[in-house]
Short mmCIF file of C-alpha atoms in Angstrom, two decimals:
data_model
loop_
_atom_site.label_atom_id
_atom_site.label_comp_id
_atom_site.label_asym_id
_atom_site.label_seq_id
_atom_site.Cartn_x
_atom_site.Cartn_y
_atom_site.Cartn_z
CA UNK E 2 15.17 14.70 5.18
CA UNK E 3 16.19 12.60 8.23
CA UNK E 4 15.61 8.83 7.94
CA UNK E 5 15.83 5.82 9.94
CA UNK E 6 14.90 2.16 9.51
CA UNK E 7 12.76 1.00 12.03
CA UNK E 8 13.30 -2.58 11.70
CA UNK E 9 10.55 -5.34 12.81
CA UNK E 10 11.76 -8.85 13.72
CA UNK E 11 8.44 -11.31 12.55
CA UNK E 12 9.52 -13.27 15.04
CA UNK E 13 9.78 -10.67 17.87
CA UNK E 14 6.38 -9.62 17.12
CA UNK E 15 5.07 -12.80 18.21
CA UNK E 16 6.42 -11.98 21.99
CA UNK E 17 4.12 -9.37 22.96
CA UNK E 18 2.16 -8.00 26.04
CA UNK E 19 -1.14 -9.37 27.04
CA UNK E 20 -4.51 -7.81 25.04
CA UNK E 21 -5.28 -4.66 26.60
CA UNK E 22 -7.86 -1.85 25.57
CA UNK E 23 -6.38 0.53 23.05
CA UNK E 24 -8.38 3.54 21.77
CA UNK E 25 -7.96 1.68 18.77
CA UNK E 26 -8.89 -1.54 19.46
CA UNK E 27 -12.91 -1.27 18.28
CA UNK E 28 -12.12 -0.60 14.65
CA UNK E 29 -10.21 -4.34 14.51
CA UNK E 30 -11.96 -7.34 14.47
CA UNK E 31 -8.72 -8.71 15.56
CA UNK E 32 -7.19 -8.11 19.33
CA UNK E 33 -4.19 -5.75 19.44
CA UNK E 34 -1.48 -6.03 21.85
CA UNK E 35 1.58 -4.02 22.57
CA UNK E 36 4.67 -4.41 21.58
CA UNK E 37 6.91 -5.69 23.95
CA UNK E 38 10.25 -4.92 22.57
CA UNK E 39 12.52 -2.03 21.33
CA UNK E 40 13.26 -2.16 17.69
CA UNK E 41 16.45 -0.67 16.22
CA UNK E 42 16.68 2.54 14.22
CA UNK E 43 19.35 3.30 11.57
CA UNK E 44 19.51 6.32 10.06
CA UNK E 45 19.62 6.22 6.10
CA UNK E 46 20.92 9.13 3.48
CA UNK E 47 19.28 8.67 0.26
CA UNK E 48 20.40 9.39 -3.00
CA UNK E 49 18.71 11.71 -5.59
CA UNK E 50 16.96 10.40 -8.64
CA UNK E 51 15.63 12.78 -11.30
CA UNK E 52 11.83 12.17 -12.47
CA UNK E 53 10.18 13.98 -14.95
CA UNK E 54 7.10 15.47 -13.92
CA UNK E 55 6.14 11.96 -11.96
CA UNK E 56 4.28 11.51 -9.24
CA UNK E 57 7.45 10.23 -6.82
CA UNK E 58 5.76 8.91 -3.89
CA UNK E 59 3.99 6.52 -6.41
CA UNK E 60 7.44 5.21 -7.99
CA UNK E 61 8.73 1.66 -7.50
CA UNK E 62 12.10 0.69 -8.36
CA UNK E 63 12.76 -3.11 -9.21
CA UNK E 64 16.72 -4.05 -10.56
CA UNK E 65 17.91 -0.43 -10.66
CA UNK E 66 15.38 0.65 -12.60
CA UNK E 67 12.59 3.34 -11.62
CA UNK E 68 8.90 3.32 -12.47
CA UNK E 69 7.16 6.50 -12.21
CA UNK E 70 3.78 7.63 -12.93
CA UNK E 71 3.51 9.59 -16.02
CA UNK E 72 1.01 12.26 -16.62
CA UNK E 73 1.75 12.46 -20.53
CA UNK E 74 0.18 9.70 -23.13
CA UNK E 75 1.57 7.12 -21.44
CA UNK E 76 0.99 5.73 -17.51
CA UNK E 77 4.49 4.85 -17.03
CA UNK E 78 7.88 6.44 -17.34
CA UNK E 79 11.32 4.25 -16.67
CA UNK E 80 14.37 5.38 -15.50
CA UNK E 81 17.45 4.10 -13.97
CA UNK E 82 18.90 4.66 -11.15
CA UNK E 83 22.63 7.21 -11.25
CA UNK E 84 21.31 8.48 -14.51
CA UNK E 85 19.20 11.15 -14.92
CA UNK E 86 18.47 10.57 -18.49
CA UNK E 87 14.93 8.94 -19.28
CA UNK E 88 14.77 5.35 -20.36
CA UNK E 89 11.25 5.09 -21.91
CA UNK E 90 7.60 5.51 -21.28
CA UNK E 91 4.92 2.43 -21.25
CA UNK E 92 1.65 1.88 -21.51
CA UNK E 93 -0.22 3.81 -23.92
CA UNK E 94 -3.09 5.84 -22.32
CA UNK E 95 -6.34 4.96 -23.76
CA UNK E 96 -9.81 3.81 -24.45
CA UNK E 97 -9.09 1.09 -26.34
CA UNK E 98 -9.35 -2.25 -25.37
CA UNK E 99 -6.10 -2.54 -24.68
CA UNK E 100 -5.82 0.22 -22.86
CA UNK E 101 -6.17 2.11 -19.72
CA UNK E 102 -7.03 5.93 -19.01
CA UNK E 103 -5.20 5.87 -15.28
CA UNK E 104 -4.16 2.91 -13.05
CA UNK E 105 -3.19 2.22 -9.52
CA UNK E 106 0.04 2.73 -8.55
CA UNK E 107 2.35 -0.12 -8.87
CA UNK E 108 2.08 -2.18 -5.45
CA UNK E 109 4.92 -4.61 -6.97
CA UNK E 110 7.02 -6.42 -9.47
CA UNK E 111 7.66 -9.96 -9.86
CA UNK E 112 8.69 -12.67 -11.72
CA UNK E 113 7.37 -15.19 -13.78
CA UNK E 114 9.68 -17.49 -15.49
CA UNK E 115 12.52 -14.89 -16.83
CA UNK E 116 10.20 -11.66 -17.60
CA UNK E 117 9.18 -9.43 -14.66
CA UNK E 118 5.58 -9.05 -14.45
CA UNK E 119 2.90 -5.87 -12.85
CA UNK E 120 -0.33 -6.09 -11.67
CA UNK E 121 -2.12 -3.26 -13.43
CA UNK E 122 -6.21 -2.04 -12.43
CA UNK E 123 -7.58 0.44 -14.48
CA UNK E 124 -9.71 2.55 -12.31
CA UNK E 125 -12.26 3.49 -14.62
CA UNK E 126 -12.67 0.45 -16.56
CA UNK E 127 -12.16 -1.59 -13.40
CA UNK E 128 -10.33 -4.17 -15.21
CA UNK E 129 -7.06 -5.76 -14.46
CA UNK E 130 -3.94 -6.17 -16.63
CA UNK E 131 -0.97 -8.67 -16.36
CA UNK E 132 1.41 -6.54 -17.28
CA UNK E 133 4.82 -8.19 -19.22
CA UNK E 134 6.97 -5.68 -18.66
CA UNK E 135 9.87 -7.01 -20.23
CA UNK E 136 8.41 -8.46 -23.36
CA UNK E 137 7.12 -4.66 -23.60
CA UNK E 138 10.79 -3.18 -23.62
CA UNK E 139 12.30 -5.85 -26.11
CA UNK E 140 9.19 -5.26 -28.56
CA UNK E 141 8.55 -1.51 -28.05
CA UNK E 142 4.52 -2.86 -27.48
CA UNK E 143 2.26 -2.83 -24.37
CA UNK E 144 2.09 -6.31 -23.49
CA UNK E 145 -0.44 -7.41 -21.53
CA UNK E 146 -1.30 -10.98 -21.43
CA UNK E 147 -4.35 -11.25 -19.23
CA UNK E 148 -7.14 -8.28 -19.57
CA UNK E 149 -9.96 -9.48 -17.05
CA UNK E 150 -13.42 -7.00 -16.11
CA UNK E 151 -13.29 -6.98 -11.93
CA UNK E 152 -16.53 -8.28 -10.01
CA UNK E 153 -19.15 -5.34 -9.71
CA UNK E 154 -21.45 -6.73 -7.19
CA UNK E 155 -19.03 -4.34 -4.58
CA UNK E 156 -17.90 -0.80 -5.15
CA UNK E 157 -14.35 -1.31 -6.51
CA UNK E 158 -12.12 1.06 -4.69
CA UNK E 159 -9.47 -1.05 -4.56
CA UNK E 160 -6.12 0.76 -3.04
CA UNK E 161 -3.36 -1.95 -3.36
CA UNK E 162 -2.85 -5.17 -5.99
CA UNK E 163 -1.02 -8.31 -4.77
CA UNK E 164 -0.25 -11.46 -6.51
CA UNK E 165 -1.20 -14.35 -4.29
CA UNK E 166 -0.61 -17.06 -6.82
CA UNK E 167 -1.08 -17.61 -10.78
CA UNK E 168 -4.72 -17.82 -10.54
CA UNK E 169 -5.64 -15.22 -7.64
CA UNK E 170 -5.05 -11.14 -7.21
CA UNK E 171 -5.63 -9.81 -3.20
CA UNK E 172 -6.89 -6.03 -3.20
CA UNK E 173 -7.45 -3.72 0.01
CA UNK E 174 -10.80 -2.61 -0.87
CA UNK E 175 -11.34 0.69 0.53
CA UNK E 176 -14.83 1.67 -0.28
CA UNK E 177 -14.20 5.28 -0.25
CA UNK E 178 -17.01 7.94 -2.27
CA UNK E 179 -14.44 10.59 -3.71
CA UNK E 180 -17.89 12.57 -3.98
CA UNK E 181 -19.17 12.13 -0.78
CA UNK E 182 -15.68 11.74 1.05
CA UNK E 183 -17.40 9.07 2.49
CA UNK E 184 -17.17 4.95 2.82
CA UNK E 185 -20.09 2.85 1.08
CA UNK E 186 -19.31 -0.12 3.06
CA UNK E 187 -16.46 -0.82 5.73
CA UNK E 188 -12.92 -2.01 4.36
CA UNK E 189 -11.80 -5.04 3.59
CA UNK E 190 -9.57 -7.13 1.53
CA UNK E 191 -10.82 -8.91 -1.52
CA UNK E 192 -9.30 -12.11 -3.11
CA UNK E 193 -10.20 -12.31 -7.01
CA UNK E 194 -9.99 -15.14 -9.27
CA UNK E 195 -7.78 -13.68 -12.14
CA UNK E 196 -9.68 -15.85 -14.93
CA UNK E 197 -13.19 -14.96 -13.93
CA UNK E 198 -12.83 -11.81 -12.06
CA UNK E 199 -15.32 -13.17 -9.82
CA UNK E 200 -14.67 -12.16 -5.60
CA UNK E 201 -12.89 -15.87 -4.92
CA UNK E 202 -12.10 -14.90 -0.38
CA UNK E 203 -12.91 -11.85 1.25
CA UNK E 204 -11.31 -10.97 4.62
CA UNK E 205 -13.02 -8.71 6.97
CA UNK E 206 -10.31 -7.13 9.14
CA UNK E 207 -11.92 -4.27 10.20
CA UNK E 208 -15.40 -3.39 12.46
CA UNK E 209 -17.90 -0.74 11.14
CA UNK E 210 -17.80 1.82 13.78
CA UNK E 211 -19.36 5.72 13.28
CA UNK E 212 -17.53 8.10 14.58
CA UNK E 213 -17.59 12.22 14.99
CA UNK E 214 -13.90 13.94 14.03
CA UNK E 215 -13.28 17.36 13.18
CA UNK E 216 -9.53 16.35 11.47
CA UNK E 217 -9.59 12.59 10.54
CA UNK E 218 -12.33 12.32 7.28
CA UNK E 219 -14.48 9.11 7.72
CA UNK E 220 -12.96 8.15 4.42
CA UNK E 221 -9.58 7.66 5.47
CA UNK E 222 -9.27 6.72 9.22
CA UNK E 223 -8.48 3.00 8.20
CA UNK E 224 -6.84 4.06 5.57
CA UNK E 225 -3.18 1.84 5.56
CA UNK E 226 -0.12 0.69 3.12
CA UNK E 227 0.64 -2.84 2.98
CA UNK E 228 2.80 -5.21 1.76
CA UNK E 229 2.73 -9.40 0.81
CA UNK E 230 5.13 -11.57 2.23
CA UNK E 231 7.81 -13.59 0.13
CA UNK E 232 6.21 -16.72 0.36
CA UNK E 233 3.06 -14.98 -0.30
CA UNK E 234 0.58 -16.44 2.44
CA UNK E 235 0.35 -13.13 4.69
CA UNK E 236 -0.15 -9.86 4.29
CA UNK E 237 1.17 -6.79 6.73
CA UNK E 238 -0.84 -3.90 6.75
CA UNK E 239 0.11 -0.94 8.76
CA UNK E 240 -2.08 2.21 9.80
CA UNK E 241 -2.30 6.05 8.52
CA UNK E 242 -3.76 7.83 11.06
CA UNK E 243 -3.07 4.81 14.09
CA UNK E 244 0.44 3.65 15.31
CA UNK E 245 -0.90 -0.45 14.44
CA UNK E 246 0.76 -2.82 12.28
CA UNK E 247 -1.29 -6.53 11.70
CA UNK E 248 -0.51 -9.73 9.98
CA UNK E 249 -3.35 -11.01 8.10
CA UNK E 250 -2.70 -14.95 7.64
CA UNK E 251 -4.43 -15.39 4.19
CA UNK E 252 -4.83 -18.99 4.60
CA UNK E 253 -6.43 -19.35 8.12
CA UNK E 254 -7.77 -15.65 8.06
CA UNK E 255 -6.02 -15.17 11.47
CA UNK E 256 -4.85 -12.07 12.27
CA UNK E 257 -2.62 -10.46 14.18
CA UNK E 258 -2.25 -7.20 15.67
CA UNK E 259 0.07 -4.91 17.40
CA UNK E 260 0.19 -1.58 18.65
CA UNK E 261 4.00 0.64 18.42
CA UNK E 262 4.98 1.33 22.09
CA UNK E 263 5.63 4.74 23.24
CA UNK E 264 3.92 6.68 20.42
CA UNK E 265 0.60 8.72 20.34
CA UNK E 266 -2.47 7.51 20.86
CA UNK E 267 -5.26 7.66 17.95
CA UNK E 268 -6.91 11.37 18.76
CA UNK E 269 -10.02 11.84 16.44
CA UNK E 270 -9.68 15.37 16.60
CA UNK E 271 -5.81 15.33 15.29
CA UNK E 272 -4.49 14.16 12.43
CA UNK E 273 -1.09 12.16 12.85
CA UNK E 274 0.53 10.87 10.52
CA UNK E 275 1.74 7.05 11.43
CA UNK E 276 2.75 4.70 8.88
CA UNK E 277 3.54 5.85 5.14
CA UNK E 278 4.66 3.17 3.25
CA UNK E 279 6.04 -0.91 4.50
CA UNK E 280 7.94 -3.36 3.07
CA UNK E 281 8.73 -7.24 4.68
CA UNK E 282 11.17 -10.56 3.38
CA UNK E 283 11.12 -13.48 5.40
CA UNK E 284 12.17 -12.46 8.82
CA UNK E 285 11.55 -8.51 8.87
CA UNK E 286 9.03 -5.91 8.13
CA UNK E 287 10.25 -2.43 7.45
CA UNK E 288 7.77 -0.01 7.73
CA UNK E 289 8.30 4.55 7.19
CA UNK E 290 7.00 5.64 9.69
CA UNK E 291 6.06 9.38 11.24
CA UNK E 292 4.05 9.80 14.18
CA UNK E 293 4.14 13.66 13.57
CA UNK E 294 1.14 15.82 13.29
CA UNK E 295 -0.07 16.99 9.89
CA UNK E 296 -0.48 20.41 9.24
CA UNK E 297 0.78 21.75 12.86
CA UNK E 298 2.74 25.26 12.48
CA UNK E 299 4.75 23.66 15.33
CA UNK E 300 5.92 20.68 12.97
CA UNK E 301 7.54 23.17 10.86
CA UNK E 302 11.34 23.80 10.18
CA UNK E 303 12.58 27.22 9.24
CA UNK E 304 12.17 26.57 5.15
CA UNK E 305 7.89 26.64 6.35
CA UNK E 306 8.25 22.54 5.31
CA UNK E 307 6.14 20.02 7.52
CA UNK E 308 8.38 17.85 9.75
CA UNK E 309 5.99 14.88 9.68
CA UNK E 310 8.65 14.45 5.80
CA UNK E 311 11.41 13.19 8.70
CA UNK E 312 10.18 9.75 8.42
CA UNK E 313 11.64 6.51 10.80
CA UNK E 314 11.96 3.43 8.47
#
């Protein structure tokens, strides 16, 4: 698999085109404008790291070590990286109390005081868990030191977890039916107090707009990946199925947004993959990225596997 980095300067963003009309512009609240600036590429070769029945594109590794999803009696497996062999699992799977029958994945791992530290929501229980994860390896116990039931006046279908501060959780709240393959209400992202669970700031990023497409399902056109910034007062989220990247200023609720230059077009009746995953410290984003079609015999090498897998970082 071919990689590059495609490498965003925060700064750079700022200098953009004027506002135009995009195809995409009337699912944003927020004006888009394009890019005005070519951003390097480097290419990458990564390394191989042996998981053991995990699902991979939900791992995150933190300090050399990798955490996987686990489909066994426990959520989480650990591994590290240059050795194959398995470190542990963690977090029993359960209906106790105390624990969880499935989770998110992982959006991130931080720390507090000398222990690193996961946000954890249980999907079915819609309740979130501060996770200690290193008081869990020294004792050989799932350690969770907050256990808090999640608002229900919305639909929780929360798709990312991000620590905003020691009192407060941000979600992307998707709103997606898995029955109905439909949305309940249109996106946005929810701020939650952590003691409570009580909906503390909600952010409405996104216009409700009803559309016809024979390839895109209604449930995922604004479907995105995000990330928090280091200082944790902004979140970037970047598109699936549109080449757009914003900054959502968590304190003023300003956002920003801006549209990749020289890529395709949103096209309701194909589905192109655009941005897969993003990552950001304090001067660049990073954000894998595609642009391919999905599911185009065309896209294929001679193995029958789907080029939209050679991904630009």
């Amino acid at each position: 698999m071919r990689s590059h980095i495609l490498c965003l300067s925060i700064a750079v963003l700022i200098l953009c085109g004027c506002s135009s009309r995009f195809t995409e512009q009337p699912y944003f609240k927020h004006n888009l404008v394009r890019m005005n600036t070519d951003y390097p590429t480097v290419e990458l070769k990564l390394g191989n790291v042996t998981c053991y029945g995990s699902a991979v594109n939900d791992c995150i590794i933190k300090d050399s070590q990798v955490f996987a999803p686990s489909r066994g009696s426990h959520l989480f497996e650990i591994s590290r990286l240059g050795n194959d062999s398995l470190t542990c699992f963690a977090c029993r799977r359960g209906r106790a109390h105390n624990e969880m029958t499935s989770v998110l994945p992982v959006s991130e791992i931080f720390e507090i005081g000398a222990d690193r530290y996961a946000n954890l929501y249980s999907v079915p229980e819609n309740k979130f868990f501060l996770w200690n994860i290193d008081e869990s390896l020294r004792t050989g116990k799932d350690i969770y030191e907050k256990c808090t039931r999640l608002d229900t006046t919305v639909t929780n279908s929360l798709m990312s977890l991000w620590r905003v501060d020691e009192s407060h959780i941000i979600a992307f709240n998707s709103f997606q039916d898995p029955y109905t393959m439909s949305v309940t209400d249109t996106p946005k992202y929810i701020q939650y107090d952590i003691e409570s669970g009580q909906i503390y700031r909600e952010y409405a990023v996104f216009n409700s707009v009803e559309y016809e497409s024979s390839a895109i399902p209604s449930m995922a056109l604004l479907s995105n990946v995000d990330c928090m910034s280091p200082d944790r007062g902004k979140i970037a989220f970047a598109m699936s199925y549109m080449p757009v990247i914003s900054i959502l200023d968590l304190n003023t609720e300003d956002v920003d947004g801006y549209v990749l230059p020289n890529t395709h077009r949103l096209d309701l009746n194909i589905q192109r993959w655009h941005f897969a995953d993003i990552e950001a410290n304090e001067q660049y984003i990073f954000a894998l990225y595609s642009g391919e079609e999905l599911y185009n015999e065309n896209n294929q090498d001679p193995q029958g596997l789907d080029l939209y897998g050679q991904y630009y970082i």
